[in-house]
Amino acid sequence: MSDLETCLGTIIDTFHKYSSKEGDKYKLKKSELKDLLTHEFPTLTEQVKDQATMDSLMESLDTDGDSECDFQEFMTFITMVTICCHEFFEHHEDE
Ligand SMILES: [Ca+2]
């Protein structure tokens, strides 16, 4: 498999690793989402010190309002973070 294919597999595996812990196997409930963000995005969650910010981040991901984060909602988050990283590197390449 190519690097990118492997990467897509990693995204799916990582989602399932956390979503299958409790309740609906294919959705992240709040505690699972928090676990995933803490362990898989340590650099990002280090910036989020207070619970209110964490709550509002998790609420903003839940676009259908069912209090859980499904794969599509998770991918929206991955896309957002990836675009931000790309913009960051774009600006820093010029320096
Ligand atoms: Ca949802």
Short mmCIF file of N, CA and C and ligand atoms in Angstrom, two decimals:
data_model
loop_
_atom_site.label_atom_id
_atom_site.label_comp_id
_atom_site.label_asym_id
_atom_site.label_seq_id
_atom_site.Cartn_x
_atom_site.Cartn_y
_atom_site.Cartn_z
N MET A 1 0.85 -1.21 0.00
CA MET A 1 0.00 0.00 0.00
C MET A 1 0.88 1.26 0.00
N SER A 2 0.37 2.29 -0.62
CA SER A 2 1.09 3.57 -0.61
C SER A 2 1.01 4.20 0.77
N ASP A 3 1.84 5.20 1.00
CA ASP A 3 1.82 5.92 2.28
C ASP A 3 0.45 6.50 2.56
N LEU A 4 -0.17 7.07 1.52
CA LEU A 4 -1.46 7.71 1.72
C LEU A 4 -2.56 6.69 2.04
N GLU A 5 -2.50 5.54 1.35
CA GLU A 5 -3.47 4.47 1.65
C GLU A 5 -3.30 3.98 3.09
N THR A 6 -2.04 3.82 3.50
CA THR A 6 -1.77 3.41 4.88
C THR A 6 -2.32 4.43 5.86
N CYS A 7 -2.15 5.69 5.52
CA CYS A 7 -2.61 6.78 6.35
C CYS A 7 -4.14 6.76 6.51
N LEU A 8 -4.86 6.50 5.42
CA LEU A 8 -6.32 6.42 5.48
C LEU A 8 -6.74 5.26 6.39
N GLY A 9 -6.02 4.13 6.25
CA GLY A 9 -6.29 2.98 7.10
C GLY A 9 -6.08 3.31 8.56
N THR A 10 -5.02 4.07 8.84
CA THR A 10 -4.72 4.48 10.22
C THR A 10 -5.84 5.34 10.79
N ILE A 11 -6.39 6.25 9.97
CA ILE A 11 -7.48 7.11 10.44
C ILE A 11 -8.69 6.25 10.82
N ILE A 12 -9.03 5.30 9.95
CA ILE A 12 -10.19 4.43 10.21
C ILE A 12 -9.95 3.56 11.45
N ASP A 13 -8.77 2.95 11.52
CA ASP A 13 -8.43 2.10 12.67
C ASP A 13 -8.48 2.88 13.98
N THR A 14 -7.93 4.09 13.94
CA THR A 14 -7.88 4.91 15.15
C THR A 14 -9.30 5.27 15.60
N PHE A 15 -10.16 5.64 14.65
CA PHE A 15 -11.54 5.95 15.00
C PHE A 15 -12.20 4.74 15.68
N HIS A 16 -12.04 3.56 15.07
CA HIS A 16 -12.68 2.35 15.61
C HIS A 16 -12.12 1.93 16.96
N LYS A 17 -10.82 2.15 17.12
CA LYS A 17 -10.17 1.81 18.39
C LYS A 17 -10.89 2.49 19.56
N TYR A 18 -11.29 3.74 19.35
CA TYR A 18 -11.96 4.49 20.42
C TYR A 18 -13.48 4.33 20.38
N SER A 19 -14.05 4.27 19.16
CA SER A 19 -15.51 4.23 19.07
C SER A 19 -16.08 2.89 19.56
N SER A 20 -15.25 1.83 19.51
CA SER A 20 -15.77 0.50 19.88
C SER A 20 -15.68 0.21 21.38
N LYS A 21 -15.17 1.19 22.14
CA LYS A 21 -15.01 0.95 23.59
C LYS A 21 -16.34 0.79 24.32
N GLU A 22 -17.28 1.70 24.03
CA GLU A 22 -18.57 1.68 24.75
C GLU A 22 -19.70 2.01 23.79
N GLY A 23 -20.89 1.55 24.09
CA GLY A 23 -22.09 1.91 23.33
C GLY A 23 -21.99 1.58 21.86
N ASP A 24 -22.51 2.49 21.02
CA ASP A 24 -22.48 2.31 19.57
C ASP A 24 -21.03 2.16 19.09
N LYS A 25 -20.75 1.04 18.40
CA LYS A 25 -19.39 0.72 17.97
C LYS A 25 -18.84 1.71 16.95
N TYR A 26 -19.77 2.37 16.22
CA TYR A 26 -19.32 3.23 15.14
C TYR A 26 -19.52 4.72 15.43
N LYS A 27 -19.71 5.02 16.72
CA LYS A 27 -19.81 6.43 17.09
C LYS A 27 -18.99 6.67 18.35
N LEU A 28 -18.42 7.87 18.42
CA LEU A 28 -17.67 8.23 19.62
C LEU A 28 -18.60 8.97 20.57
N LYS A 29 -18.81 8.40 21.76
CA LYS A 29 -19.52 9.19 22.76
C LYS A 29 -18.53 10.16 23.37
N LYS A 30 -19.03 11.07 24.19
CA LYS A 30 -18.19 12.17 24.66
C LYS A 30 -16.89 11.68 25.32
N SER A 31 -16.99 10.66 26.17
CA SER A 31 -15.79 10.19 26.87
C SER A 31 -14.80 9.54 25.91
N GLU A 32 -15.32 8.85 24.89
CA GLU A 32 -14.44 8.24 23.90
C GLU A 32 -13.75 9.31 23.05
N LEU A 33 -14.51 10.33 22.67
CA LEU A 33 -13.94 11.42 21.88
C LEU A 33 -12.85 12.13 22.67
N LYS A 34 -13.11 12.35 23.94
CA LYS A 34 -12.12 13.02 24.79
C LYS A 34 -10.85 12.18 24.89
N ASP A 35 -11.03 10.88 25.05
CA ASP A 35 -9.90 9.93 25.09
C ASP A 35 -9.08 10.01 23.82
N LEU A 36 -9.78 9.97 22.68
CA LEU A 36 -9.11 10.02 21.39
C LEU A 36 -8.32 11.32 21.24
N LEU A 37 -8.97 12.44 21.54
CA LEU A 37 -8.31 13.74 21.38
C LEU A 37 -7.09 13.84 22.29
N THR A 38 -7.21 13.36 23.52
CA THR A 38 -6.12 13.44 24.49
C THR A 38 -4.93 12.60 24.06
N HIS A 39 -5.21 11.36 23.59
CA HIS A 39 -4.11 10.46 23.26
C HIS A 39 -3.56 10.64 21.85
N GLU A 40 -4.42 10.99 20.91
CA GLU A 40 -3.98 11.06 19.52
C GLU A 40 -3.63 12.48 19.07
N PHE A 41 -4.09 13.49 19.81
CA PHE A 41 -3.74 14.88 19.50
C PHE A 41 -3.17 15.57 20.73
N PRO A 42 -2.08 15.01 21.29
CA PRO A 42 -1.54 15.57 22.55
C PRO A 42 -1.10 17.03 22.41
N THR A 43 -0.56 17.38 21.24
CA THR A 43 -0.08 18.76 21.05
C THR A 43 -1.24 19.74 21.05
N LEU A 44 -2.33 19.32 20.40
CA LEU A 44 -3.52 20.17 20.33
C LEU A 44 -4.20 20.29 21.70
N THR A 45 -4.40 19.15 22.36
CA THR A 45 -5.15 19.19 23.62
C THR A 45 -4.35 19.83 24.75
N GLU A 46 -3.01 19.87 24.59
CA GLU A 46 -2.18 20.58 25.57
C GLU A 46 -2.54 22.07 25.60
N GLN A 47 -2.94 22.58 24.43
CA GLN A 47 -3.31 24.00 24.33
C GLN A 47 -4.66 24.26 24.98
N VAL A 48 -5.50 23.20 25.02
CA VAL A 48 -6.84 23.36 25.56
C VAL A 48 -6.81 23.00 27.04
N LYS A 49 -6.61 24.01 27.86
CA LYS A 49 -6.43 23.75 29.29
C LYS A 49 -7.76 23.57 30.03
N ASP A 50 -8.77 24.34 29.63
CA ASP A 50 -10.00 24.30 30.43
C ASP A 50 -11.08 23.41 29.81
N GLN A 51 -11.90 22.87 30.67
CA GLN A 51 -12.94 21.93 30.27
C GLN A 51 -13.98 22.58 29.35
N ALA A 52 -14.26 23.87 29.58
CA ALA A 52 -15.27 24.56 28.77
C ALA A 52 -14.87 24.61 27.29
N THR A 53 -13.59 24.87 27.04
CA THR A 53 -13.09 24.91 25.66
C THR A 53 -13.17 23.52 25.03
N MET A 54 -12.80 22.51 25.82
CA MET A 54 -12.87 21.12 25.36
C MET A 54 -14.32 20.77 25.02
N ASP A 55 -15.25 21.14 25.91
CA ASP A 55 -16.68 20.88 25.68
C ASP A 55 -17.16 21.54 24.40
N SER A 56 -16.76 22.80 24.20
CA SER A 56 -17.28 23.50 23.03
C SER A 56 -16.66 22.95 21.75
N LEU A 57 -15.41 22.48 21.83
CA LEU A 57 -14.81 21.82 20.66
C LEU A 57 -15.59 20.56 20.32
N MET A 58 -15.92 19.77 21.34
CA MET A 58 -16.63 18.52 21.10
C MET A 58 -18.05 18.79 20.59
N GLU A 59 -18.68 19.84 21.14
CA GLU A 59 -20.03 20.19 20.67
C GLU A 59 -20.01 20.65 19.23
N SER A 60 -18.97 21.40 18.86
CA SER A 60 -18.92 21.93 17.49
C SER A 60 -18.74 20.80 16.47
N LEU A 61 -18.17 19.68 16.89
CA LEU A 61 -18.00 18.55 15.96
C LEU A 61 -19.31 17.81 15.73
N ASP A 62 -20.22 17.89 16.70
CA ASP A 62 -21.46 17.13 16.64
C ASP A 62 -22.52 17.88 15.83
N THR A 63 -22.36 17.85 14.49
CA THR A 63 -23.22 18.67 13.64
C THR A 63 -24.67 18.17 13.59
N ASP A 64 -24.91 16.86 13.79
CA ASP A 64 -26.29 16.38 13.76
C ASP A 64 -26.95 16.39 15.15
N GLY A 65 -26.19 16.82 16.16
CA GLY A 65 -26.75 17.03 17.48
C GLY A 65 -27.23 15.78 18.22
N ASP A 66 -26.64 14.61 17.92
CA ASP A 66 -27.06 13.40 18.64
C ASP A 66 -26.15 13.09 19.84
N SER A 67 -25.32 14.05 20.22
CA SER A 67 -24.40 13.95 21.36
C SER A 67 -23.31 12.90 21.17
N GLU A 68 -23.15 12.41 19.94
CA GLU A 68 -22.06 11.49 19.65
C GLU A 68 -21.36 11.97 18.37
N CYS A 69 -20.12 11.50 18.20
CA CYS A 69 -19.34 11.90 17.03
C CYS A 69 -19.22 10.70 16.10
N ASP A 70 -19.92 10.75 14.96
CA ASP A 70 -19.82 9.64 14.03
C ASP A 70 -18.60 9.84 13.11
N PHE A 71 -18.37 8.87 12.22
CA PHE A 71 -17.15 8.91 11.41
C PHE A 71 -17.10 10.14 10.51
N GLN A 72 -18.25 10.51 9.97
CA GLN A 72 -18.29 11.68 9.10
C GLN A 72 -17.93 12.97 9.86
N GLU A 73 -18.47 13.08 11.07
CA GLU A 73 -18.16 14.25 11.90
C GLU A 73 -16.68 14.25 12.30
N PHE A 74 -16.16 13.05 12.55
CA PHE A 74 -14.74 12.91 12.88
C PHE A 74 -13.87 13.33 11.70
N MET A 75 -14.26 12.92 10.49
CA MET A 75 -13.50 13.27 9.30
C MET A 75 -13.50 14.78 9.05
N THR A 76 -14.60 15.44 9.38
CA THR A 76 -14.65 16.90 9.25
C THR A 76 -13.56 17.52 10.13
N PHE A 77 -13.42 16.96 11.33
CA PHE A 77 -12.41 17.45 12.26
C PHE A 77 -10.99 17.19 11.70
N ILE A 78 -10.77 15.95 11.20
CA ILE A 78 -9.46 15.60 10.63
C ILE A 78 -9.12 16.54 9.47
N THR A 79 -10.13 16.81 8.63
CA THR A 79 -9.93 17.71 7.50
C THR A 79 -9.53 19.11 7.98
N MET A 80 -10.27 19.62 8.98
CA MET A 80 -9.98 20.95 9.53
C MET A 80 -8.55 21.03 10.06
N VAL A 81 -8.17 20.04 10.85
CA VAL A 81 -6.83 20.03 11.46
C VAL A 81 -5.76 19.93 10.37
N THR A 82 -6.02 19.09 9.37
CA THR A 82 -5.04 18.90 8.29
C THR A 82 -4.86 20.19 7.49
N ILE A 83 -5.98 20.88 7.20
CA ILE A 83 -5.89 22.15 6.47
C ILE A 83 -5.10 23.18 7.29
N CYS A 84 -5.36 23.23 8.59
CA CYS A 84 -4.63 24.16 9.46
C CYS A 84 -3.13 23.86 9.45
N CYS A 85 -2.78 22.58 9.52
CA CYS A 85 -1.36 22.18 9.48
C CYS A 85 -0.74 22.59 8.15
N HIS A 86 -1.47 22.36 7.07
CA HIS A 86 -0.96 22.71 5.75
C HIS A 86 -0.71 24.21 5.64
N GLU A 87 -1.65 25.02 6.15
CA GLU A 87 -1.49 26.47 6.12
C GLU A 87 -0.28 26.89 6.94
N PHE A 88 -0.12 26.24 8.09
CA PHE A 88 1.02 26.53 8.96
C PHE A 88 2.34 26.30 8.22
N PHE A 89 2.46 25.13 7.56
CA PHE A 89 3.71 24.80 6.88
C PHE A 89 3.92 25.69 5.65
N GLU A 90 2.82 26.06 4.99
CA GLU A 90 2.89 26.95 3.84
C GLU A 90 3.53 28.27 4.23
N HIS A 91 3.06 28.83 5.37
CA HIS A 91 3.59 30.13 5.83
C HIS A 91 5.03 30.02 6.29
N HIS A 92 5.38 28.86 6.83
CA HIS A 92 6.72 28.73 7.37
C HIS A 92 7.76 28.35 6.32
N GLU A 93 7.27 27.87 5.17
CA GLU A 93 8.18 27.58 4.07
C GLU A 93 8.79 28.85 3.50
N ASP A 94 8.01 29.94 3.55
CA ASP A 94 8.48 31.21 2.98
C ASP A 94 9.60 31.83 3.79
N GLU A 95 9.73 31.44 5.04
CA GLU A 95 10.71 32.08 5.92
C GLU A 95 12.13 31.55 5.73
CA CA B 1 -23.21 13.38 15.98
#
